[in-house]
Amino acid sequence: MNPDRELTSPKVSRVTIKDVARQAGVSTATISRVINKKGQVAKETIDRVWATVHEINYIPQAAAKGLRIQKTQTVGFLVGELSAPFQLDLLRGIESASRESGYSLLIQSTCRESFPDHLFRGVGEHNTDGLLVLVGSMTEKDILYFYERDFPLVLICQSAPQNLPIPYIVLENKSGARKMMDHLIEIHGYCRIAFLRGPSSQEDSHWREQGYYEAMEAHHLAVDPALVGIGEFDEKVAKETVRKWMNENADIDAIFAGDDESAIGAILAIHEAGKRVPEDIAVVGFDDSYLTHANIPPLTTVRSPIEELGRKGMQQLVQLIQTRKADSKILLPTELIVRRSCGCNYIERD
Amino acid sequence: MNPDRELTSPKVSRVTIKDVARQAGVSTATISRVINKKGQVAKETIDRVWATVHEINYIPQAAAKGLRIQKTQTVGFLVGELSAPFQLDLLRGIESASRESGYSLLIQSTCRESFPDHLFRGVGEHNTDGLLVLVGSMTEKDILYFYERDFPLVLICQSAPQNLPIPYIVLENKSGARKMMDHLIEIHGYCRIAFLRGPSSQEDSHWREQGYYEAMEAHHLAVDPALVGIGEFDEKVAKETVRKWMNENADIDAIFAGDDESAIGAILAIHEAGKRVPEDIAVVGFDDSYLTHANIPPLTTVRSPIEELGRKGMQQLVQLIQTRKADSKILLPTELIVRRSCGCNYIERD
DNA sequence: ATGAAAGCGCTAACAA
DNA sequence: TTGTTAGCGCTTTCAT
């Protein structure tokens, strides 16, 4: 576009620990001791070293340190496709926790990954001390590969394959769904409740569906198989499913969508059919993701503590790296968020 | 929570280039040549080396290579607070571009950063070859610091301070705003158009506002200062401003919100006042961010090519790192997205 | 309390 | 075409 500019080669050649040593009149060993606060160093020496460090703007090179101590002080976050809004909350939790623990954070999406070779995986033992693996971002085969090499791995939203002792952290999906269903049934008296399931391979999806069945059974309500449709955690897919129900004039009191995205799709389809939410049909979601509160009507949903999921997951990973131990399983509680799309009379405060 | 588990120390001690050399019966130099595809190596040797590499699962250690070649093959992305949904789109573009260029991606939020010392910045010359800097994530002082050291920097949504030749990439905010205003005025005949401005320090915000003024002037419409209110790119702030207008019964045909978030806030406030969008007051936004199309009514807005912004920005950075040259300024075109909140009769297709 | 020196794993200049 | 070797910048052991 615009004219190029020319850059000279770096004005300042890298300053190394040797420069600091020379300048401060001590050995590199002492510099290292001061910077890493290890070993005994005279108070005055410490001060002189720090002064020099600042004076000449010394910053230790990570690669050299890493090579020497055989640690990268870096963790990796693996994600399938970067697109679902909850990933930003997750990332926020992950980033802050890693930073607080003194680890750098490498992030890699594996969706259109096409590494010719295991050599060239973007992230792994060669450049990280451990990996945080979001469901769907790594094949079971690869998980096993790392496990066999005892490389620290923490799984998010996914339990360990083959019951291996790989630490993982998941949401309380079933009880969350159960709470939602109880609300729909007990408070509103809905009986004909449809369910929009997520991807069948997803554990979150699976447990939410189980919660739906469990609640129906507990309240002696029959599940109409025709009212369990595909939502795929996708707005468009859900919309299509609900559109079909609308066309068939299906008898539905409420739709429990497997996640907020599909809930949006459901609402859109219902409006398209000229009906109202929640007056004609209630719609509720799961996750309490971005903007659900600003929906019209504001969406009743189950809050997933996504940022916390990221934070805790990262804390587990760091602990695993440093002590080789971690909780094998962490279950994060979910919370019912009642707004108006279920038929309640909630008023948004701000 | 659950019982801890014990992990043994790594079963497999790291395999190094020496192991491959020994096993394949050649020198480490040859291994290096094969892996990096540099220099002349006999076809059969190449095959033998690769076979060995796979057999013993050799992965070159990034730190060692980095130390030797004095490059990290890593780039950093600096962001203020990880929260605005557009950041995910941005990150997607950045991540894919960096991966395609063979760079690892370090990400760091600088919001609640509290490094005691420049030594311990999370990201910089010590662990990256260059930095992608999102507006608001770095002080001018720090930008200057890096600039003086000729450390590769590309700015996103922010022009270079002091007209320094630091490459940057921004959106066509003014012309986008202008297009939107022209639509509002020429197609809908609105005259009393309010504007919800973003943070005054933000360049995006500034240019969008300029586009508003320019369009008003071009159409010989008077700007009513009372109708230029604060929105801060924030739903709640915008809502409050519009709520005030509603209470005052201000004469408004349309509200042009500086971004989609504030547009949402505006819509909420209008509904709260018992009025309809767009029948009573039209509302339009800027960015075409997540879920705007699913709004009720679907939001008319200006699309910002955020993912492209990330991709292109990263490509510039890589070019800057590798050739020391980059376009000094890139302007990314925006596009008017007409839906229904402006009063048009758009039907969502899916 | 401080310094000398070895060596982490890799690349590249030079030699063969 | 292949091997030898020095050395990147740092930490750490062992002296002193």
Coordinates of C-alpha atoms in Angstrom, one line a residue, chain A residues 16-179:
Chain A
T16 CA 24.6 -10.0 27.8
I17 CA 25.4 -11.1 31.2
K18 CA 29.1 -10.6 30.4
D19 CA 28.6 -7.0 29.8
V20 CA 26.9 -6.6 33.1
A21 CA 29.7 -8.5 34.8
R22 CA 32.4 -6.4 33.2
Q23 CA 30.6 -3.1 34.0
A24 CA 29.9 -4.0 37.5
G25 CA 33.3 -5.5 38.1
V26 CA 32.1 -8.9 39.2
S27 CA 31.8 -12.3 37.6
T28 CA 28.9 -13.6 35.6
A29 CA 28.2 -16.0 38.4
T30 CA 27.5 -13.2 40.8
I31 CA 25.2 -11.5 38.3
S32 CA 23.3 -14.7 37.9
R33 CA 23.0 -15.0 41.7
V34 CA 21.7 -11.5 42.1
I35 CA 19.2 -11.8 39.3
N36 CA 17.8 -15.1 40.4
K37 CA 18.1 -14.2 44.1
K38 CA 20.0 -17.4 44.7
G39 CA 23.0 -17.9 47.0
Q40 CA 24.7 -15.4 49.2
V41 CA 25.7 -12.1 47.8
A42 CA 26.9 -9.0 49.7
K43 CA 24.3 -6.3 50.0
E44 CA 26.5 -3.7 48.3
T45 CA 27.2 -6.0 45.4
I46 CA 23.6 -6.6 44.9
D47 CA 22.9 -2.9 44.7
R48 CA 25.7 -2.4 42.3
V49 CA 24.6 -5.2 40.1
W50 CA 21.1 -4.0 39.9
A51 CA 22.2 -0.5 39.1
T52 CA 24.3 -1.7 36.3
V53 CA 21.6 -4.0 35.0
H54 CA 19.3 -1.0 34.7
E55 CA 21.9 1.3 33.4
I56 CA 22.8 -0.8 30.5
N57 CA 19.3 -2.3 30.1
Y58 CA 20.2 -5.9 30.5
I59 CA 17.5 -8.5 29.9
P60 CA 18.4 -12.1 30.3
Q61 CA 17.9 -14.1 27.2
A62 CA 15.2 -16.7 27.7
A63 CA 16.7 -19.2 25.3
A64 CA 20.1 -19.3 27.0
K65 CA 18.5 -19.7 30.4
G66 CA 16.1 -22.3 29.1
L67 CA 18.9 -24.3 27.5
R68 CA 20.8 -24.3 30.7
I69 CA 18.1 -25.2 33.2
Q70 CA 16.2 -27.4 30.8
K71 CA 13.0 -25.6 31.3
T72 CA 11.2 -23.2 29.1
Q73 CA 9.2 -21.4 31.7
T74 CA 6.5 -21.4 29.1
V75 CA 3.1 -23.2 28.9
G76 CA 1.0 -23.8 25.8
F77 CA -2.7 -23.5 25.3
L78 CA -4.1 -25.7 22.5
V79 CA -7.5 -24.8 21.0
G80 CA -9.3 -26.2 18.1
E81 CA -10.8 -23.4 16.2
L82 CA -10.7 -19.9 17.7
S83 CA -14.2 -18.8 17.4
A84 CA -16.6 -19.5 20.2
P85 CA -16.9 -16.4 22.3
F86 CA -16.4 -18.3 25.5
Q87 CA -12.8 -19.0 24.5
L88 CA -12.0 -15.4 25.2
D89 CA -13.1 -15.7 28.8
L90 CA -11.2 -19.0 29.0
L91 CA -8.1 -17.3 27.6
R92 CA -8.4 -14.5 30.1
G93 CA -8.3 -16.9 32.9
I94 CA -5.5 -18.9 31.4
E95 CA -3.4 -15.8 30.6
S96 CA -3.7 -14.2 34.0
A97 CA -3.0 -17.4 35.9
S98 CA 0.1 -18.2 33.8
R99 CA 1.4 -14.7 34.2
E100 CA 0.9 -14.8 37.9
S101 CA 2.8 -18.1 38.0
G102 CA 5.7 -16.6 36.0
Y103 CA 5.0 -18.6 32.8
S104 CA 4.9 -17.3 29.3
L105 CA 1.9 -18.4 27.3
L106 CA 2.0 -19.9 23.9
I107 CA -1.2 -20.3 22.1
Q108 CA -2.0 -22.5 19.1
S109 CA -5.1 -23.4 17.2
T110 CA -5.1 -26.8 15.7
C111 CA -8.0 -26.5 13.4
R112 CA -6.4 -26.1 10.0
E113 CA -3.1 -27.3 11.3
S114 CA -1.1 -29.2 8.8
F115 CA 2.2 -30.0 10.2
P116 CA 4.0 -32.3 7.9
D117 CA 5.6 -33.9 10.8
H118 CA 5.5 -34.4 14.5
L119 CA 8.8 -32.5 14.4
F120 CA 7.0 -29.4 13.5
R121 CA 4.1 -29.3 15.8
G122 CA 3.8 -25.8 16.9
V123 CA 3.8 -26.5 20.5
G124 CA 5.1 -29.4 22.6
E125 CA 8.0 -30.6 24.7
H126 CA 10.5 -28.6 22.6
N127 CA 9.1 -25.2 23.5
T128 CA 6.9 -25.6 26.6
D129 CA 6.9 -27.2 30.0
G130 CA 3.3 -28.3 29.7
L131 CA 0.1 -28.0 27.8
L132 CA -3.5 -27.0 28.5
V133 CA -5.7 -28.8 26.1
L134 CA -9.2 -27.6 25.3
V135 CA -11.6 -30.3 24.3
G136 CA -11.5 -30.9 20.6
S137 CA -8.0 -29.6 20.0
M138 CA -6.0 -32.8 20.3
T139 CA -6.6 -36.3 19.1
E140 CA -6.7 -39.1 21.7
K141 CA -3.6 -40.5 20.0
D142 CA -1.7 -37.3 20.6
I143 CA -2.9 -37.1 24.2
L144 CA -1.6 -40.6 24.7
Y145 CA 1.7 -39.8 23.1
F146 CA 2.3 -37.0 25.6
Y147 CA 1.0 -39.1 28.5
E148 CA 3.5 -41.9 27.7
R149 CA 6.3 -39.4 27.8
D150 CA 5.1 -38.0 31.1
F151 CA 4.7 -34.6 29.6
P152 CA 2.4 -32.4 31.7
L153 CA -1.0 -32.1 30.3
V154 CA -4.3 -30.8 31.7
L155 CA -7.5 -31.3 29.8
I156 CA -10.3 -28.8 29.8
C157 CA -13.9 -29.8 29.3
Q158 CA -12.9 -33.3 28.6
S159 CA -12.2 -36.3 30.9
A160 CA -9.0 -38.3 30.5
P161 CA -9.2 -41.0 27.9
Q162 CA -9.1 -44.6 28.9
N163 CA -9.3 -43.6 32.5
L164 CA -5.7 -42.6 32.5
P165 CA -4.5 -40.4 35.4
I166 CA -4.4 -37.3 33.3
P167 CA -5.7 -34.3 35.3
Y168 CA -8.7 -32.7 33.8
I169 CA -11.2 -30.0 34.7
V170 CA -14.8 -29.9 33.7
L171 CA -18.1 -28.1 34.4
E172 CA -20.9 -29.5 36.4
N173 CA -23.0 -29.9 33.4
K174 CA -25.5 -32.4 34.5
S175 CA -26.5 -30.7 37.8
G176 CA -26.6 -27.4 35.9
A177 CA -29.0 -28.8 33.4
R178 CA -30.9 -30.4 36.2
K179 CA -31.4 -27.1 38.0

